[in-house]
Amino acid sequence: MCEQKAWPDDGTRPILDSIYEVYINLGPGLLESVYEKALMMELASRGMRVKNQVPVRAYYKGIDLQMDFRLDLLVNDTVVIELKSVEQLLPVHEKQLLTYLKLADKQLGLLVNFNESYLKRGIKRIVNGLKEDK
């Protein structure tokens, strides 16, 4: 019998519940922007502070590159959510989120692919360069 890996108690349970609620109501296959808008509404309805398309400035050796990257969602100023609606998550998606976390000086990120027939396979937790499957 396989032991199920427990998700750490890091305060993301209400965020995950919101993600599942959006998925249950909308299903897979829509544009990322639809999930972003719906998830913003769901998170806010649960009392969380959520911002979307948060600009994060890029620097190279301390020099401002005058370029911003955009975080899909920032929840309670601590958790970055990167949304996808793709055939499958790739390692580049995980690296992208990790880079966003570093640039934004955040510790925790959730990578979510809504285009999954079983959503649990489409959620990755990224922390300090470590990745864990949900």
PDB file of N, CA, C and O in Angstrom, residues 5-13 16 108 125 127 132-134:
ATOM      1  N   LYS A   5       1.563  11.297   0.353  1.00  0.00           N
ATOM      2  CA  LYS A   5       2.388  12.396   0.829  1.00  0.00           C
ATOM      3  C   LYS A   5       1.488  13.513   1.338  1.00  0.00           C
ATOM      4  O   LYS A   5       0.613  13.979   0.635  1.00  0.00           O
ATOM      5  N   ALA A   6       1.704  13.921   2.567  1.00  0.00           N
ATOM      6  CA  ALA A   6       0.862  14.968   3.167  1.00  0.00           C
ATOM      7  C   ALA A   6       1.327  16.338   2.704  1.00  0.00           C
ATOM      8  O   ALA A   6       2.512  16.601   2.581  1.00  0.00           O
ATOM      9  N   TRP A   7       0.366  17.209   2.451  1.00  0.00           N
ATOM     10  CA  TRP A   7       0.664  18.591   2.096  1.00  0.00           C
ATOM     11  C   TRP A   7       1.000  19.320   3.385  1.00  0.00           C
ATOM     12  O   TRP A   7       0.260  19.238   4.359  1.00  0.00           O
ATOM     13  N   PRO A   8       2.113  20.049   3.434  1.00  0.00           N
ATOM     14  CA  PRO A   8       2.475  20.758   4.671  1.00  0.00           C
ATOM     15  C   PRO A   8       1.393  21.757   5.079  1.00  0.00           C
ATOM     16  O   PRO A   8       0.712  22.312   4.229  1.00  0.00           O
ATOM     17  N   ASP A   9       1.283  21.983   6.361  1.00  0.00           N
ATOM     18  CA  ASP A   9       0.316  22.950   6.872  1.00  0.00           C
ATOM     19  C   ASP A   9       0.937  24.340   6.760  1.00  0.00           C
ATOM     20  O   ASP A   9       1.497  24.864   7.713  1.00  0.00           O
ATOM     21  N   ASP A  10       0.850  24.907   5.565  1.00  0.00           N
ATOM     22  CA  ASP A  10       1.493  26.185   5.290  1.00  0.00           C
ATOM     23  C   ASP A  10       0.490  27.304   5.038  1.00  0.00           C
ATOM     24  O   ASP A  10       0.839  28.360   4.539  1.00  0.00           O
ATOM     25  N   GLY A  11      -0.769  27.054   5.362  1.00  0.00           N
ATOM     26  CA  GLY A  11      -1.795  28.074   5.184  1.00  0.00           C
ATOM     27  C   GLY A  11      -2.404  28.128   3.799  1.00  0.00           C
ATOM     28  O   GLY A  11      -3.212  29.008   3.523  1.00  0.00           O
ATOM     29  N   THR A  12      -2.024  27.196   2.935  1.00  0.00           N
ATOM     30  CA  THR A  12      -2.561  27.226   1.569  1.00  0.00           C
ATOM     31  C   THR A  12      -3.868  26.452   1.410  1.00  0.00           C
ATOM     32  O   THR A  12      -4.458  26.471   0.333  1.00  0.00           O
ATOM     33  N   ARG A  13      -4.330  25.785   2.442  1.00  0.00           N
ATOM     34  CA  ARG A  13      -5.564  24.988   2.326  1.00  0.00           C
ATOM     35  C   ARG A  13      -6.737  25.814   1.790  1.00  0.00           C
ATOM     36  O   ARG A  13      -7.417  25.373   0.870  1.00  0.00           O
ATOM     37  N   LEU A  16      -6.160  26.316  -1.912  1.00  0.00           N
ATOM     38  CA  LEU A  16      -6.410  25.078  -2.649  1.00  0.00           C
ATOM     39  C   LEU A  16      -7.908  24.796  -2.754  1.00  0.00           C
ATOM     40  O   LEU A  16      -8.392  24.388  -3.821  1.00  0.00           O
ATOM     41  N   LEU A 108       6.645  31.116  -1.292  1.00  0.00           N
ATOM     42  CA  LEU A 108       5.749  30.025  -1.647  1.00  0.00           C
ATOM     43  C   LEU A 108       4.968  30.317  -2.922  1.00  0.00           C
ATOM     44  O   LEU A 108       4.421  31.409  -3.095  1.00  0.00           O
ATOM     45  N   ARG A 125       3.505  22.625  -5.903  1.00  0.00           N
ATOM     46  CA  ARG A 125       3.880  23.569  -4.856  1.00  0.00           C
ATOM     47  C   ARG A 125       5.372  23.815  -4.991  1.00  0.00           C
ATOM     48  O   ARG A 125       6.160  22.870  -5.020  1.00  0.00           O
ATOM     49  N   VAL A 127       8.629  25.823  -3.322  1.00  0.00           N
ATOM     50  CA  VAL A 127       9.095  26.517  -2.118  1.00  0.00           C
ATOM     51  C   VAL A 127      10.623  26.545  -2.114  1.00  0.00           C
ATOM     52  O   VAL A 127      11.242  25.489  -2.178  1.00  0.00           O
ATOM     53  N   GLU A 132       7.222  20.127  -4.893  1.00  0.00           N
ATOM     54  CA  GLU A 132       6.497  18.976  -4.361  1.00  0.00           C
ATOM     55  C   GLU A 132       5.205  18.845  -5.121  1.00  0.00           C
ATOM     56  O   GLU A 132       4.554  19.831  -5.402  1.00  0.00           O
ATOM     57  N   ASP A 133       4.820  17.640  -5.457  1.00  0.00           N
ATOM     58  CA  ASP A 133       3.535  17.408  -6.118  1.00  0.00           C
ATOM     59  C   ASP A 133       2.448  17.375  -5.080  1.00  0.00           C
ATOM     60  O   ASP A 133       2.637  16.838  -4.004  1.00  0.00           O
ATOM     61  N   LYS A 134       1.323  17.932  -5.416  1.00  0.00           N
ATOM     62  CA  LYS A 134       0.129  17.844  -4.547  1.00  0.00           C
ATOM     63  C   LYS A 134      -0.575  16.568  -4.896  1.00  0.00           C
ATOM     64  O   LYS A 134      -0.721  16.204  -6.020  1.00  0.00           O
TER      65      LYS A 134
END
